[in-house]
mmCIF file of N, CA and C in Angstrom:
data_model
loop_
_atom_site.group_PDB
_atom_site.id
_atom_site.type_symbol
_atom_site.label_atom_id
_atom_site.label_comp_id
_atom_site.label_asym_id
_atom_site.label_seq_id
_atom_site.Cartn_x
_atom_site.Cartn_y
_atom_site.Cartn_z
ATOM 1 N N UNK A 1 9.043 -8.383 0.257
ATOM 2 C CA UNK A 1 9.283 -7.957 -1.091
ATOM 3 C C UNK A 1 10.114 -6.664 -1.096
ATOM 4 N N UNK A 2 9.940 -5.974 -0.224
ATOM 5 C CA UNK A 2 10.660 -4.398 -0.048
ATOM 6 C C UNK A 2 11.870 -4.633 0.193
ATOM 7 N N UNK A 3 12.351 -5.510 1.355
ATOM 8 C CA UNK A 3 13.449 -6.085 1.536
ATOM 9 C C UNK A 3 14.646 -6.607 0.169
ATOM 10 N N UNK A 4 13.828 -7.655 -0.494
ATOM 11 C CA UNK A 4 14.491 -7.871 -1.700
ATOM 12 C C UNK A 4 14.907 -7.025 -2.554
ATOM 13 N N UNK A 5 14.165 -5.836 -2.782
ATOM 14 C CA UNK A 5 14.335 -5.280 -3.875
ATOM 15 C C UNK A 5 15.076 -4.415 -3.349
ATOM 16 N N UNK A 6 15.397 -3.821 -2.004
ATOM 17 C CA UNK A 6 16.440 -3.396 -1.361
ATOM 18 C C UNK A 6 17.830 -3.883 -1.472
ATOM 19 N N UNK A 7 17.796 -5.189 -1.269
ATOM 20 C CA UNK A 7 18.778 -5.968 -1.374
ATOM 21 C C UNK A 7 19.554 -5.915 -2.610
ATOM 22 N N UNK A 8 18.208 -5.817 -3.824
ATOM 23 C CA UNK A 8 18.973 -5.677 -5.178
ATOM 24 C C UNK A 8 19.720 -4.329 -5.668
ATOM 25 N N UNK A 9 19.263 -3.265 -4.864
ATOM 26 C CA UNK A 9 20.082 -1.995 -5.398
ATOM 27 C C UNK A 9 18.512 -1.137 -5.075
ATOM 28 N N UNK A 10 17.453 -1.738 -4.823
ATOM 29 C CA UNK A 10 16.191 -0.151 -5.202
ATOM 30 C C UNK A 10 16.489 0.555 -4.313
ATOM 31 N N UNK A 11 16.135 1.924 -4.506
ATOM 32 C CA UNK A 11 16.197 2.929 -3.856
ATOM 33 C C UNK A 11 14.586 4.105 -3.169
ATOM 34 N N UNK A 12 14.695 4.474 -2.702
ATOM 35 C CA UNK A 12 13.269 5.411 -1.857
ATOM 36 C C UNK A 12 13.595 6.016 -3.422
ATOM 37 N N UNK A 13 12.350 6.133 -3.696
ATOM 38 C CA UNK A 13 11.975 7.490 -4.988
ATOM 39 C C UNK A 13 11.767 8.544 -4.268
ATOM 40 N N UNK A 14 11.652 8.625 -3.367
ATOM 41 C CA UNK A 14 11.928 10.800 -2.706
ATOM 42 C C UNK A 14 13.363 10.914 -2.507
ATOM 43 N N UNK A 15 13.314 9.696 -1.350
ATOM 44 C CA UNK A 15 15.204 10.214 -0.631
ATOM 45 C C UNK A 15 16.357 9.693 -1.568
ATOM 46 N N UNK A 16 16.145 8.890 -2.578
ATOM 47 C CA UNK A 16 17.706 8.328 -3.323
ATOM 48 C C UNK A 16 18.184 7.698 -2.228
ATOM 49 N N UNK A 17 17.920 6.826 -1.118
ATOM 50 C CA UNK A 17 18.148 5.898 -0.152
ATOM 51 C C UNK A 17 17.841 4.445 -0.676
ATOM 52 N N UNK A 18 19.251 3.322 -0.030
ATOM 53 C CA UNK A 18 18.859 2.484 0.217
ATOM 54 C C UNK A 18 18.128 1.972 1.102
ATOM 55 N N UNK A 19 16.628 2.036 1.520
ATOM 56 C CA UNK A 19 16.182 2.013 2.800
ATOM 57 C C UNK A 19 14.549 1.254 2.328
ATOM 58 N N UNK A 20 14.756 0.877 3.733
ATOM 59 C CA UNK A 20 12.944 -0.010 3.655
ATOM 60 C C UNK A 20 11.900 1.169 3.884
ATOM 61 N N UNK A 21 11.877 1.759 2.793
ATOM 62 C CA UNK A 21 10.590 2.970 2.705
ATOM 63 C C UNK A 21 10.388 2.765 1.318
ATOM 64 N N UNK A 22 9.099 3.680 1.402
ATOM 65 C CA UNK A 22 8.813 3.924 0.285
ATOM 66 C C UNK A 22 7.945 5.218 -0.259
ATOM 67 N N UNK A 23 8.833 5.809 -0.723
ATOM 68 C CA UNK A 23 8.577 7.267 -0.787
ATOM 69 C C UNK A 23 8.857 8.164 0.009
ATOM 70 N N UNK A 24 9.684 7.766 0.768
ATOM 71 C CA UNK A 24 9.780 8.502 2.188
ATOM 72 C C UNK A 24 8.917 7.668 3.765
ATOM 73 N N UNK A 25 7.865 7.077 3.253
ATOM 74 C CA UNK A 25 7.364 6.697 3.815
ATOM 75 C C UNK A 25 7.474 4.986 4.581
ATOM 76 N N UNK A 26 7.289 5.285 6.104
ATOM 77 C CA UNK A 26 8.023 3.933 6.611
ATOM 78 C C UNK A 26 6.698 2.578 5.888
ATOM 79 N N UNK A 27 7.243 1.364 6.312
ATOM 80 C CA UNK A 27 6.424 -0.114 6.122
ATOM 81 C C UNK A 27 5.604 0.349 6.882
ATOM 82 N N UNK A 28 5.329 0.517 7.760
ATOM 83 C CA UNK A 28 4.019 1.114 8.728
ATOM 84 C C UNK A 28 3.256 1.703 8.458
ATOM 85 N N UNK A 29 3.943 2.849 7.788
ATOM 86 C CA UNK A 29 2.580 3.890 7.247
ATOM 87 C C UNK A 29 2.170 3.460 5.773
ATOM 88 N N UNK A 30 2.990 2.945 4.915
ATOM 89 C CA UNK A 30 2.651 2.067 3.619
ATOM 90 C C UNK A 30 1.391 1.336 3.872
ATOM 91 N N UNK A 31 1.796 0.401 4.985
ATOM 92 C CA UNK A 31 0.463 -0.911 5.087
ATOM 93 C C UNK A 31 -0.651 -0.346 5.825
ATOM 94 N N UNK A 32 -0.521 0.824 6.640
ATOM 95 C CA UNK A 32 -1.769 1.677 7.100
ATOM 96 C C UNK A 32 -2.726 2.277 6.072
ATOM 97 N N UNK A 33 -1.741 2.638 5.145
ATOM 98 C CA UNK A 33 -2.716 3.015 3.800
ATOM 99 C C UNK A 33 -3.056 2.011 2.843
ATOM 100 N N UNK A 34 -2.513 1.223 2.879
ATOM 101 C CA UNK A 34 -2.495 -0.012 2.010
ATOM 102 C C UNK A 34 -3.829 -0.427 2.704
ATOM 103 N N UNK A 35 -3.956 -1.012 4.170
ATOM 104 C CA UNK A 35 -5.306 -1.644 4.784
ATOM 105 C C UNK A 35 -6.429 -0.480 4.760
ATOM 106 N N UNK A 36 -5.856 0.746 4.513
ATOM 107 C CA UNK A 36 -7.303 1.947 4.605
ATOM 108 C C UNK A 36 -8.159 1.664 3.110
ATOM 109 N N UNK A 37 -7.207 2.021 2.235
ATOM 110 C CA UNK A 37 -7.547 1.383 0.473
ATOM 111 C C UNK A 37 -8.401 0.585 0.143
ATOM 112 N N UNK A 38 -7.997 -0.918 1.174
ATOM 113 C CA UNK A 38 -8.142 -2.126 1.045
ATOM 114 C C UNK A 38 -10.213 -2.088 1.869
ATOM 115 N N UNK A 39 -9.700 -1.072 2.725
ATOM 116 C CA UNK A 39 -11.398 -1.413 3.586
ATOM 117 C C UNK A 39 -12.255 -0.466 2.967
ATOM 118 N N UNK A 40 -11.940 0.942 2.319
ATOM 119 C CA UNK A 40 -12.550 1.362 1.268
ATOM 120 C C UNK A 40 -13.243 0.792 0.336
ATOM 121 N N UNK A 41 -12.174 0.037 -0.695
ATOM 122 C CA UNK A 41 -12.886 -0.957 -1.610
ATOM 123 C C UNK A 41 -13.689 -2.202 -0.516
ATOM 124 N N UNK A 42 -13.278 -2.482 -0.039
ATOM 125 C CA UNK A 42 -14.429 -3.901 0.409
ATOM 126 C C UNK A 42 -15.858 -3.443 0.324
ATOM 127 N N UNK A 43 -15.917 -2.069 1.253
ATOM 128 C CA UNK A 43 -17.122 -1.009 1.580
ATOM 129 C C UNK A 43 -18.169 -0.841 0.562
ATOM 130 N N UNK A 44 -17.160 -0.418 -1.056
ATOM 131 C CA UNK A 44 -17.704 0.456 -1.742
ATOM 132 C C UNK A 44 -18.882 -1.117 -2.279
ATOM 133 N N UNK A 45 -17.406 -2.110 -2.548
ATOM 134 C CA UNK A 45 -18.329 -3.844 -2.842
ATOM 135 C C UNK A 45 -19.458 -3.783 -2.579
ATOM 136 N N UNK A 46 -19.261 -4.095 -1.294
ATOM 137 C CA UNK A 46 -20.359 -4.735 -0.691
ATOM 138 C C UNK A 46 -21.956 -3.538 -0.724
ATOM 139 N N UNK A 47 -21.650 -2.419 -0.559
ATOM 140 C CA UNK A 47 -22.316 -1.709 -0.826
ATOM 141 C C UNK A 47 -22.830 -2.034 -2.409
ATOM 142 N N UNK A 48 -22.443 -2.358 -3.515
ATOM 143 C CA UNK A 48 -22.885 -2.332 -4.795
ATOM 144 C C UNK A 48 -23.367 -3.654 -4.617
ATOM 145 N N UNK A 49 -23.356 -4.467 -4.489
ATOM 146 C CA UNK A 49 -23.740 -6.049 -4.159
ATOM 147 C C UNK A 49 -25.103 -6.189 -3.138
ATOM 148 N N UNK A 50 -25.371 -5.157 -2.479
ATOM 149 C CA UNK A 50 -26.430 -5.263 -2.551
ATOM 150 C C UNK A 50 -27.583 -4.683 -3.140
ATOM 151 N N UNK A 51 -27.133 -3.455 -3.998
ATOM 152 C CA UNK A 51 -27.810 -2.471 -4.389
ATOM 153 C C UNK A 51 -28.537 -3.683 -5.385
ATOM 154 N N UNK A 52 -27.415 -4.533 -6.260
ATOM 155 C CA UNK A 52 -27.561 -5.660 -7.226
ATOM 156 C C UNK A 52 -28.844 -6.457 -6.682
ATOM 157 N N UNK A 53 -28.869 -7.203 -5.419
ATOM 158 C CA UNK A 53 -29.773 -7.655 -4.694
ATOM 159 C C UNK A 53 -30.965 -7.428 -5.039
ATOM 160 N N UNK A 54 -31.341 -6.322 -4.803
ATOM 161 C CA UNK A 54 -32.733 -5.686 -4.342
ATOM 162 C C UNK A 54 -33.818 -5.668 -5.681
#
């Protein structure tokens, strides 16, 4: 998806670059925070799902 919208003209919102970042920040460190986010919320879930349980 980053790719495409590269392709179409988007640009980094820090650097004014055509480039596969975002914010400055590479695909790597995006999806590192993206999967940290992602295991946060599962956590906080599952934690409330059982509180529901009991």
């Amino acid at each position: 998806m980053l790719k495409s919208a590269v392709d179409a003209g988007a640009v980094d919102g820090c650097t004014k670059k055509r480039s596969l970042t975002v914010d400055g920040l590479s695909l790597e460190d995006n999806l590192n925070a993206f999967m940290s986010i992602k295991n946060i919320t599962a956590e906080a879930l599952k934690e409330q799902y059982m509180r529901m349980e009991l």
